[in-house]
């Protein structure tokens, strides 16, 4: 149940709040927006007595604010670029920022291709502690300098809350990686900032778990969440992950949040990125997150899945020919 009150009169609100708390003890009262979010709350005769106080929206899923019943559509503006609705947003760049030449060459390419968002990791979640961990603060500085030079918006991962201030200073969109989708405390804190969050699906997360992760951010007060399908784990090592194309129309049935796809991690192999990109677009994705590198063989992380610059150019051409909606490329 979401209740949007039409009055700020505490005398009228308090009896309603008292009743809601009895039935739904962990409900949330957002005073600033005069909204009560109360899961598992039926529209019974007691509640009906308060119906003149606002709009009552019954929602039977555990996630409430993320539900399509709460809102038709979320369109997020990032420095003038819309994400969601009938826009198709391309985000591309290396897995990791490695040096100035690499990230500036990538930024120049993106501008040439009409892509408005650059991705790149500076703090990397690596499986092995002996792997390249990213350039940290230097990487963030290089990334935002390259973005500035080529009029791009920055997407980069926030690995830990201790890095929030530093990452938020350089990022236009903060990415929560697959491994952190279950980091509930962090999600709640990201609800308190005013930058959009790109929330990747946990590699073993059910759709409800993923939408509840989004709910943590939304219920913290940040309405700007972009979901990203990046493949889920299966039994078969032949594919790095199984890209769940079917989840794209499913999310659009269940939620108003924009959903983009990451076929780079979804397939783990550059040769399959093009096919899965087109499939995701055809399935209704609001955009793509793609890894590219000036010299994929030399990439310090995820080298197998990085597109060459030529391949990315080709992909953009193909997408433009196949997507009927306005593209941000
Ligand atoms: C990435 O985008 O480079 C990344 C680490 O992604 P994921 O969290 O999906 O594995
Ligand atoms: Mn990667």
Tab-separated table of N, CA and C in Angstrom, residues 158-166 180 183-190 193:
chain	number	residue	atom	x	y	z
A	158	UNK	N	30.632	2.171	-7.413
A	158	UNK	CA	30.872	2.464	-6.002
A	158	UNK	C	30.973	1.110	-5.282
A	159	UNK	N	32.196	0.799	-4.876
A	159	UNK	CA	32.443	-0.534	-4.291
A	159	UNK	C	32.155	-0.574	-2.810
A	160	UNK	N	32.331	0.602	-2.176
A	160	UNK	CA	32.218	0.627	-0.721
A	160	UNK	C	31.850	2.036	-0.293
A	161	UNK	N	31.073	2.124	0.792
A	161	UNK	CA	30.614	3.441	1.246
A	161	UNK	C	31.745	4.361	1.669
A	162	UNK	N	32.867	3.789	2.070
A	162	UNK	CA	33.994	4.637	2.479
A	162	UNK	C	34.494	5.466	1.292
A	163	UNK	N	34.113	5.059	0.073
A	163	UNK	CA	34.584	5.759	-1.131
A	163	UNK	C	33.522	6.691	-1.703
A	164	UNK	N	32.398	6.797	-1.005
A	164	UNK	CA	31.237	7.487	-1.588
A	164	UNK	C	31.536	8.927	-2.003
A	165	UNK	N	32.137	9.666	-1.095
A	165	UNK	CA	32.369	11.081	-1.400
A	165	UNK	C	33.269	11.230	-2.626
A	166	UNK	N	34.330	10.440	-2.614
A	166	UNK	CA	35.311	10.498	-3.706
A	166	UNK	C	34.683	10.088	-5.041
A	180	UNK	N	27.528	-6.390	-5.113
A	180	UNK	CA	27.073	-5.494	-4.045
A	180	UNK	C	25.558	-5.300	-4.026
A	183	UNK	N	24.167	-5.628	-0.729
A	183	UNK	CA	24.773	-4.829	0.341
A	183	UNK	C	23.737	-3.794	0.804
A	184	UNK	N	22.841	-4.264	1.647
A	184	UNK	CA	21.635	-3.481	1.947
A	184	UNK	C	21.925	-2.163	2.649
A	185	UNK	N	22.930	-2.164	3.506
A	185	UNK	CA	23.238	-0.914	4.198
A	185	UNK	C	23.713	0.125	3.182
A	186	UNK	N	24.562	-0.328	2.271
A	186	UNK	CA	25.049	0.597	1.244
A	186	UNK	C	23.893	1.101	0.384
A	187	UNK	N	22.989	0.219	0.019
A	187	UNK	CA	21.854	0.631	-0.820
A	187	UNK	C	21.038	1.715	-0.112
A	188	UNK	N	20.818	1.512	1.168
A	188	UNK	CA	20.059	2.503	1.943
A	188	UNK	C	20.757	3.859	1.936
A	189	UNK	N	22.083	3.837	2.081
A	189	UNK	CA	22.841	5.097	2.084
A	189	UNK	C	22.797	5.764	0.702
A	190	UNK	N	22.800	4.955	-0.348
A	190	UNK	CA	22.724	5.514	-1.702
A	190	UNK	C	21.350	6.134	-1.961
A	193	UNK	N	21.545	10.051	-1.441
A	193	UNK	CA	22.280	10.982	-2.296
A	193	UNK	C	21.430	11.390	-3.496
